[in-house]
Coordinates of C-alpha atoms and ligand atoms in Angstrom, one line a residue:
X1 CA -4.9 14.1 32.0
X2 CA -2.1 13.0 29.4
X3 CA -2.3 9.2 28.4
X4 CA -1.1 7.1 25.5
X5 CA -3.6 4.5 24.5
X6 CA -2.7 1.3 22.4
X7 CA -5.8 0.6 19.7
X8 CA -5.8 -2.7 18.4
X9 CA -9.0 -2.8 16.2
X10 CA -9.1 -6.5 15.2
X11 CA -11.2 -8.2 12.2
X12 CA -14.5 -8.3 11.3
X13 CA -16.8 -5.2 12.4
X14 CA -13.7 -4.3 14.8
X15 CA -12.4 -1.4 12.7
X16 CA -16.0 0.1 12.2
X17 CA -17.0 -0.5 16.0
X18 CA -13.7 1.2 17.2
X19 CA -14.1 4.1 14.7
X20 CA -17.1 5.0 16.7
X21 CA -15.5 4.2 20.0
X22 CA -12.4 6.5 19.0
X23 CA -14.9 9.4 18.1
X24 CA -16.7 9.0 21.5
X25 CA -13.3 9.3 23.2
X26 CA -12.4 12.4 20.9
X27 CA -15.6 14.2 22.1
X28 CA -14.5 13.4 25.9
X29 CA -10.8 14.3 24.9
X30 CA -12.3 17.7 23.7
X31 CA -14.9 18.6 26.3
X32 CA -12.8 17.7 29.6
X33 CA -9.3 18.9 28.5
X34 CA -7.3 15.8 28.3
X35 CA -4.8 14.4 25.9
X36 CA -5.2 10.8 24.8
X37 CA -2.3 10.1 22.1
X38 CA -3.3 7.0 20.1
X39 CA -0.9 4.0 18.7
X40 CA -2.6 1.8 16.1
X41 CA -1.0 -1.7 16.3
X42 CA -2.1 -5.2 14.1
X43 CA -3.8 -8.0 16.1
X44 CA -5.8 -10.7 15.2
X45 CA -6.6 -12.9 12.2
X46 CA -5.8 -10.5 10.0
X47 CA -2.2 -9.6 11.5
X48 CA -1.8 -13.3 11.0
X49 CA -2.1 -12.8 7.3
X50 CA 0.4 -9.7 6.9
X51 CA 2.9 -10.4 9.8
X52 CA 3.0 -13.5 10.3
X53 CA 1.6 -13.6 14.0
X54 CA -1.6 -12.7 15.6
X55 CA -0.3 -11.1 18.3
X56 CA 3.1 -9.5 16.8
X57 CA 6.3 -8.2 18.6
X58 CA 5.7 -4.6 17.3
X59 CA 2.0 -5.0 18.9
X60 CA 3.4 -6.2 22.2
X61 CA 6.2 -3.2 22.1
X62 CA 3.0 -0.6 21.7
X63 CA 0.8 -2.2 24.1
X64 CA 3.6 -2.3 26.5
X65 CA 4.3 1.2 26.3
X66 CA 0.7 2.3 26.6
X67 CA -1.1 3.1 29.8
X68 CA -4.2 1.2 28.3
X69 CA -5.2 -0.9 25.6
X70 CA -8.5 -0.6 23.5
X71 CA -9.3 -4.0 21.9
X72 CA -11.8 -4.8 18.9
X73 CA -13.0 -8.1 18.2
X74 CA -10.9 -10.6 16.6
X75 CA -11.5 -13.4 14.3
X76 CA -12.4 -13.9 10.4
X77 CA -15.1 -16.6 8.5
X78 CA -14.4 -19.9 9.3
X79 CA -12.8 -20.9 6.0
X80 CA -10.2 -18.5 6.6
X81 CA -9.7 -19.4 9.9
X82 CA -9.3 -22.8 8.8
X83 CA -5.9 -21.6 6.9
X84 CA -4.4 -20.6 10.0
X85 CA -2.4 -23.2 12.3
X86 CA -4.1 -23.8 15.4
X87 CA -1.4 -22.4 17.6
X88 CA -1.8 -19.0 15.6
X89 CA -5.6 -18.7 15.7
X90 CA -6.4 -15.1 17.4
X91 CA -7.9 -16.8 20.8
X92 CA -4.9 -19.0 21.3
X93 CA -2.5 -17.1 19.8
X94 CA -3.4 -13.0 20.4
X95 CA -6.3 -13.0 23.3
X96 CA -4.9 -15.3 25.7
X97 CA -1.2 -14.1 25.5
X98 CA -2.5 -10.6 25.9
X99 CA -5.0 -11.5 29.1
X100 CA -1.6 -13.6 30.6
X101 CA 1.2 -10.7 29.4
X102 CA -0.8 -7.8 31.4
X103 CA -2.2 -10.5 34.3
X104 CA -6.0 -9.1 33.5
X105 CA -7.5 -11.1 36.1
X106 CA -10.6 -9.0 36.8
X107 CA -12.9 -8.9 34.0
X108 CA -16.3 -6.6 34.3
X109 CA -18.9 -7.3 32.3
X110 CA -22.1 -4.9 33.1
X111 CA -25.3 -6.4 32.2
X112 CA -27.7 -3.5 32.0
X113 CA -31.2 -3.0 30.7
X114 CA -33.4 -0.2 32.4
X115 CA -37.0 -1.0 32.7
X116 CA -37.7 1.6 29.6
X117 CA -35.9 -0.9 27.5
X118 CA -37.5 -4.0 28.4
X119 CA -38.6 -4.6 24.8
X120 CA -34.9 -5.5 23.9
X121 CA -35.2 -8.4 25.9
X122 CA -36.6 -11.7 24.3
X123 CA -38.2 -12.0 27.9
X124 CA -41.5 -10.6 28.9
X125 CA -41.6 -7.3 30.3
X126 CA -42.8 -8.5 33.7
X127 CA -39.5 -10.3 34.0
X128 CA -37.1 -7.6 33.8
X129 CA -39.4 -5.5 36.0
X130 CA -37.6 -2.2 37.4
X131 CA -34.7 -3.5 35.1
X132 CA -31.7 -5.8 35.0
X133 CA -28.4 -4.1 36.6
X134 CA -25.7 -6.7 37.3
X135 CA -22.3 -6.4 37.2
X136 CA -20.9 -9.9 36.4
X137 CA -17.1 -10.3 37.4
X138 CA -15.3 -13.0 35.8
X139 CA -12.1 -14.3 36.8
X140 CA -9.9 -14.2 33.6
X141 CA -6.5 -15.7 33.5
X142 CA -6.8 -18.7 35.3
X143 CA -9.0 -22.1 35.4
X144 CA -9.2 -24.4 32.6
X145 CA -8.4 -21.7 30.1
X146 CA -4.9 -21.7 31.0
X147 CA -4.0 -25.2 32.6
X148 CA -2.0 -27.8 30.4
X149 CA -3.3 -29.0 27.3
X150 CA -3.0 -32.4 25.7
X151 CA -4.7 -33.7 22.2
X152 CA -3.8 -35.5 19.6
X153 CA -3.8 -39.4 19.0
X154 CA -1.4 -40.8 22.0
X155 CA 0.2 -43.9 22.0
X156 CA -2.7 -46.9 22.0
X157 CA -5.7 -44.8 22.6
X158 CA -7.3 -41.0 21.0
X159 CA -7.0 -39.0 24.0
X160 CA -7.3 -35.3 24.9
X161 CA -7.4 -33.0 28.1
X162 CA -7.7 -29.5 29.8
X163 CA -6.6 -29.2 33.0
X164 CA -8.3 -26.9 35.7
X165 CA -6.3 -25.2 38.1
X166 CA -6.7 -22.4 40.7
X167 CA -4.5 -21.2 43.4
X168 CA -5.4 -19.5 46.5
X169 CA -3.9 -16.0 45.4
X170 CA -6.0 -16.4 42.0
X171 CA -9.4 -16.8 43.7
X172 CA -8.7 -14.2 46.5
X173 CA -7.7 -11.1 44.5
X174 CA -10.6 -11.6 42.3
X175 CA -13.1 -12.0 44.9
X176 CA -11.7 -9.2 47.1
X177 CA -12.4 -6.9 43.7
X178 CA -16.0 -8.4 43.7
X179 CA -16.8 -7.7 47.3
X180 CA -15.4 -4.2 47.1
X181 CA -17.5 -3.6 44.2
X182 CA -20.5 -4.8 46.2
X183 CA -19.5 -2.8 49.1
X184 CA -19.2 0.1 47.3
X185 CA -22.9 -0.1 45.6
X186 CA -24.4 -1.2 48.6
X187 CA -25.5 -4.4 46.7
X188 CA -25.6 -8.5 47.1
X189 CA -22.8 -10.7 45.7
X190 CA -23.5 -13.9 44.3
X191 CA -20.7 -16.3 43.7
X192 CA -21.1 -18.9 40.9
X193 CA -19.7 -22.6 41.4
X194 CA -20.1 -26.3 40.7
X195 CA -18.5 -27.5 43.7
X196 CA -21.3 -30.4 43.7
X197 CA -18.9 -32.1 41.1
X198 CA -15.5 -30.1 40.9
X199 CA -12.7 -29.5 43.4
X200 CA -11.5 -26.5 41.9
X201 CA -15.4 -25.2 42.7
X202 CA -14.8 -26.7 46.1
X203 CA -11.7 -24.7 46.6
X204 CA -13.1 -21.3 45.2
X205 CA -15.8 -21.2 47.5
X206 CA -13.3 -21.9 50.1
X207 CA -11.2 -19.2 49.6
X208 CA -14.7 -16.6 48.4
X209 CA -15.9 -17.6 51.8
X210 CA -13.1 -16.6 53.8
X211 CA -12.9 -13.5 51.7
X212 CA -16.8 -12.9 52.7
X213 CA -15.9 -12.6 56.6
X214 CA -14.2 -9.3 56.0
X215 CA -17.5 -7.9 54.3
X216 CA -20.0 -8.8 57.1
X217 CA -22.2 -5.6 55.3
X218 CA -22.5 -7.3 52.0
X219 CA -25.4 -9.7 51.5
X220 CA -23.6 -12.9 50.1
X221 CA -24.9 -16.3 48.7
X222 CA -23.2 -19.1 46.8
X223 CA -25.0 -20.5 43.5
X224 CA -24.3 -23.4 41.1
X225 CA -23.9 -22.4 37.9
X226 CA -26.6 -24.6 36.5
X227 CA -29.2 -23.3 38.6
X228 CA -27.8 -19.5 37.9
X229 CA -28.3 -20.5 34.2
X230 CA -31.7 -21.3 34.7
X231 CA -32.7 -18.3 37.0
X232 CA -30.8 -15.5 34.9
X233 CA -33.8 -16.7 32.3
X234 CA -36.6 -17.3 34.9
X235 CA -35.7 -14.5 37.2
X236 CA -32.7 -12.4 36.0
X237 CA -33.3 -9.4 38.4
X238 CA -32.8 -11.9 41.3
X239 CA -29.4 -11.6 40.1
X240 CA -28.9 -7.9 40.3
X241 CA -26.0 -6.7 42.1
X242 CA -22.6 -8.6 41.9
X243 CA -21.9 -12.0 40.4
X244 CA -18.5 -13.7 41.0
X245 CA -17.3 -16.5 37.9
X246 CA -14.7 -18.5 37.5
X247 CA -13.3 -18.0 33.5
X248 CA -15.0 -20.8 32.1
X249 CA -18.6 -20.4 33.9
X250 CA -18.1 -16.5 33.5
X251 CA -17.5 -17.0 29.4
X252 CA -20.6 -19.1 29.1
X253 CA -23.1 -16.8 31.8
X254 CA -22.0 -13.4 30.4
X255 CA -23.1 -14.8 26.9
X256 CA -26.2 -15.8 27.9
X257 CA -26.5 -12.3 29.5
X258 CA -26.0 -10.8 26.6
X259 CA -29.1 -13.0 25.3
X260 CA -31.3 -12.0 27.9
X261 CA -30.7 -8.0 27.5
X262 CA -31.1 -8.5 23.6
X263 CA -28.2 -8.5 22.0
X264 CA -24.4 -9.1 22.4
X265 CA -24.1 -5.8 21.1
X266 CA -24.9 -4.5 24.8
X267 CA -21.8 -6.2 26.3
X268 CA -19.2 -4.0 26.8
X269 CA -16.1 -5.3 29.3
X270 CA -13.0 -4.3 30.7
X271 CA -10.1 -6.5 31.6
X272 CA -8.2 -5.2 34.4
X273 CA -4.8 -6.2 35.8
X274 CA -2.5 -5.1 38.3
X275 CA -0.2 -2.8 36.4
X276 CA -1.9 -2.8 32.8
X277 CA -5.8 -3.2 31.6
X278 CA -7.5 -3.4 28.4
X279 CA -11.2 -3.1 27.2
X280 CA -13.1 -4.9 24.5
X281 CA -16.7 -5.9 23.8
X282 CA -17.7 -9.5 25.2
X283 CA -18.6 -10.7 21.3
X284 CA -16.9 -11.6 18.3
X285 CA -15.9 -10.1 15.3
X286 CA -19.3 -10.7 13.4
X287 CA -17.5 -11.4 9.9
X288 CA -21.0 -12.1 8.2
X289 CA -22.2 -8.4 8.5
X290 CA -17.9 -6.7 8.4
X291 CA -18.1 -3.6 6.2
X292 CA -21.8 -2.9 6.2
X293 CA -22.2 -0.3 8.8
X294 CA -24.8 -1.9 10.8
X295 CA -23.3 -3.6 13.5
X296 CA -24.1 -2.2 17.1
X297 CA -21.4 -0.2 18.2
X298 CA -22.7 0.2 21.9
X299 CA -20.4 -2.7 23.4
X300 CA -17.2 -0.5 22.0
X301 CA -18.5 2.9 23.3
X302 CA -19.6 1.1 26.1
X303 CA -15.9 -0.4 26.8
X304 CA -14.7 3.4 26.5
X305 CA -16.9 4.2 29.4
X306 CA -15.3 1.3 31.4
X307 CA -11.8 2.3 30.3
X308 CA -12.4 6.0 31.6
X309 CA -14.1 4.4 34.7
X310 CA -11.8 1.4 35.7
X311 CA -8.7 2.0 34.2
X312 CA -8.1 5.9 34.2
X313 CA -10.0 6.6 37.0
X314 CA -12.3 9.2 35.3
X315 CA -15.8 8.2 36.7
X316 CA -17.2 11.7 35.7
X317 CA -16.1 11.1 32.0
X318 CA -17.3 7.4 32.1
X319 CA -20.8 8.9 33.7
X320 CA -21.2 11.2 31.1
X321 CA -20.4 8.2 28.3
X322 CA -22.9 6.3 29.8
X323 CA -25.6 8.7 29.9
X324 CA -25.1 9.7 26.4
X325 CA -25.1 5.9 25.2
X326 CA -28.4 5.2 26.9
X327 CA -29.9 8.4 25.8
X328 CA -29.7 7.7 22.2
X329 CA -32.0 4.6 22.7
X330 CA -34.6 7.4 24.8
X331 CA -34.3 9.5 21.3
X332 CA -36.2 6.6 20.2
X333 CA -33.1 5.1 17.7
X334 CA -32.1 1.4 17.7
X335 CA -29.7 -0.9 15.8
X336 CA -30.4 -3.5 13.3
X337 CA -30.1 -6.7 15.3
X338 CA -32.1 -5.3 18.4
X339 CA -35.0 -4.1 15.8
X340 CA -35.3 -7.9 14.9
X341 CA -38.3 -9.0 16.4
X342 CA -38.9 -5.7 18.5
X343 CA -42.4 -4.7 19.5
X344 CA -41.7 -0.9 19.4
X345 CA -40.9 0.9 16.2
X346 CA -37.8 2.7 16.7
X347 CA -35.7 4.2 14.0
X348 CA -32.6 2.2 12.9
X349 CA -29.5 3.6 13.2
X350 CA -26.1 2.7 11.1
X351 CA -23.1 2.2 13.0
X352 CA -21.7 5.9 12.6
X353 CA -24.7 7.2 12.7
X354 CA -25.5 5.5 16.2
X355 CA -21.6 6.8 17.4
X356 CA -22.7 10.3 16.0
X357 CA -25.7 10.1 18.1
X358 CA -23.8 9.6 21.1
X359 CA -21.2 12.2 20.6
X360 CA -24.0 14.8 19.7
X361 CA -25.4 13.9 23.0
X362 CA -21.9 14.4 24.9
X363 CA -21.2 17.7 23.1
X364 CA -24.8 19.0 23.8
X365 CA -24.4 18.7 27.6
X366 CA -22.1 21.2 29.1
Ligands
IPM1 C1 -14.5 -13.5 25.5 C2 -14.4 -14.7 24.2 C3 -13.1 -15.3 24.3 C4 -13.1 -16.1 25.8 C5 -12.8 -16.0 23.2 C6 -12.6 -15.4 22.0 C7 -11.3 -16.9 23.6 O1 -15.5 -15.9 24.0 O2 -13.8 -12.8 25.7 O3 -15.8 -14.1 25.9 O4 -13.7 -17.3 25.6 O5 -12.6 -15.8 27.0
MN2 MN1 -17.3 -15.4 25.4

């Protein structure tokens, strides 16, 4: 396979975790005889300071030409961010425009903690049971994130608003993605909502119920988002299977899920659109530990696995990366943030040692 890939390293720990992810991609390229041409481009807060925009025109052109995009986390320390005018901050000025540009509506966020790694979780091992295996699918280009916004003093009173809108098509297409996934995996689907209060949630449920009719073989239920937040802590494996979420609720519950499996460093993600997709870790740029070679690169390397699987149609290569990743933990290694509060004694790896260990596992296996 011959593909062109845009690489947006981002800010903070971005460059160091992307470096490890690219090592892993190189190992896959060599082992399977693919050719991946990488085009690096500036993106994020640092790009604002060097180029005057967090998503410069040159970067847009590189992304437009690429088959797929690898994106690291973005954002600098608070004081530095405060120097950036709101419309140029990386969230509003780069991430949302990237999602909108490629209409990346389906955000896959797998939440996986096998039984053997139960000690990573802050929860009691009994609650992890046979393991957590949830595929959260978050709608990524609709809802309150993309609605009309108003802020600042209005005539006579101070006032702000964020509109939340969902159209039939927006809900339907992501629901279909989720049901297809549940059918393939032969697992249940849980639909998350806040229909006791929100009109958009009542509408969301109507459309999802309608899509569900075409998938009679998929066990399907709907769960209020506040209850889901509670269940996730009380009985996380009760949510095993596919979990479908709208944008804002998905943002919150995927972070909670990261906490439950022990670290946001274990949360890779793929943002898939009709024509173009990109991958990114679900966490931020952790400026406080940037440049120290201690960040956990799992989420970035896992995002490479998701890219192979979801964006390039290379399931064997993806499986190879997943196995190599999990094998690092089976070999008795861990990372700094996972080791905090850990009951088991594991050897702590640096960012680059972790990447090397994954590469070693990929190369060793024929
Ligand atoms: C995420 C992030 C983003 C979001 C921010 C950085 C805009 O938190 O990808 O989960 O809210 O979607
Ligand atoms: Mn988030």
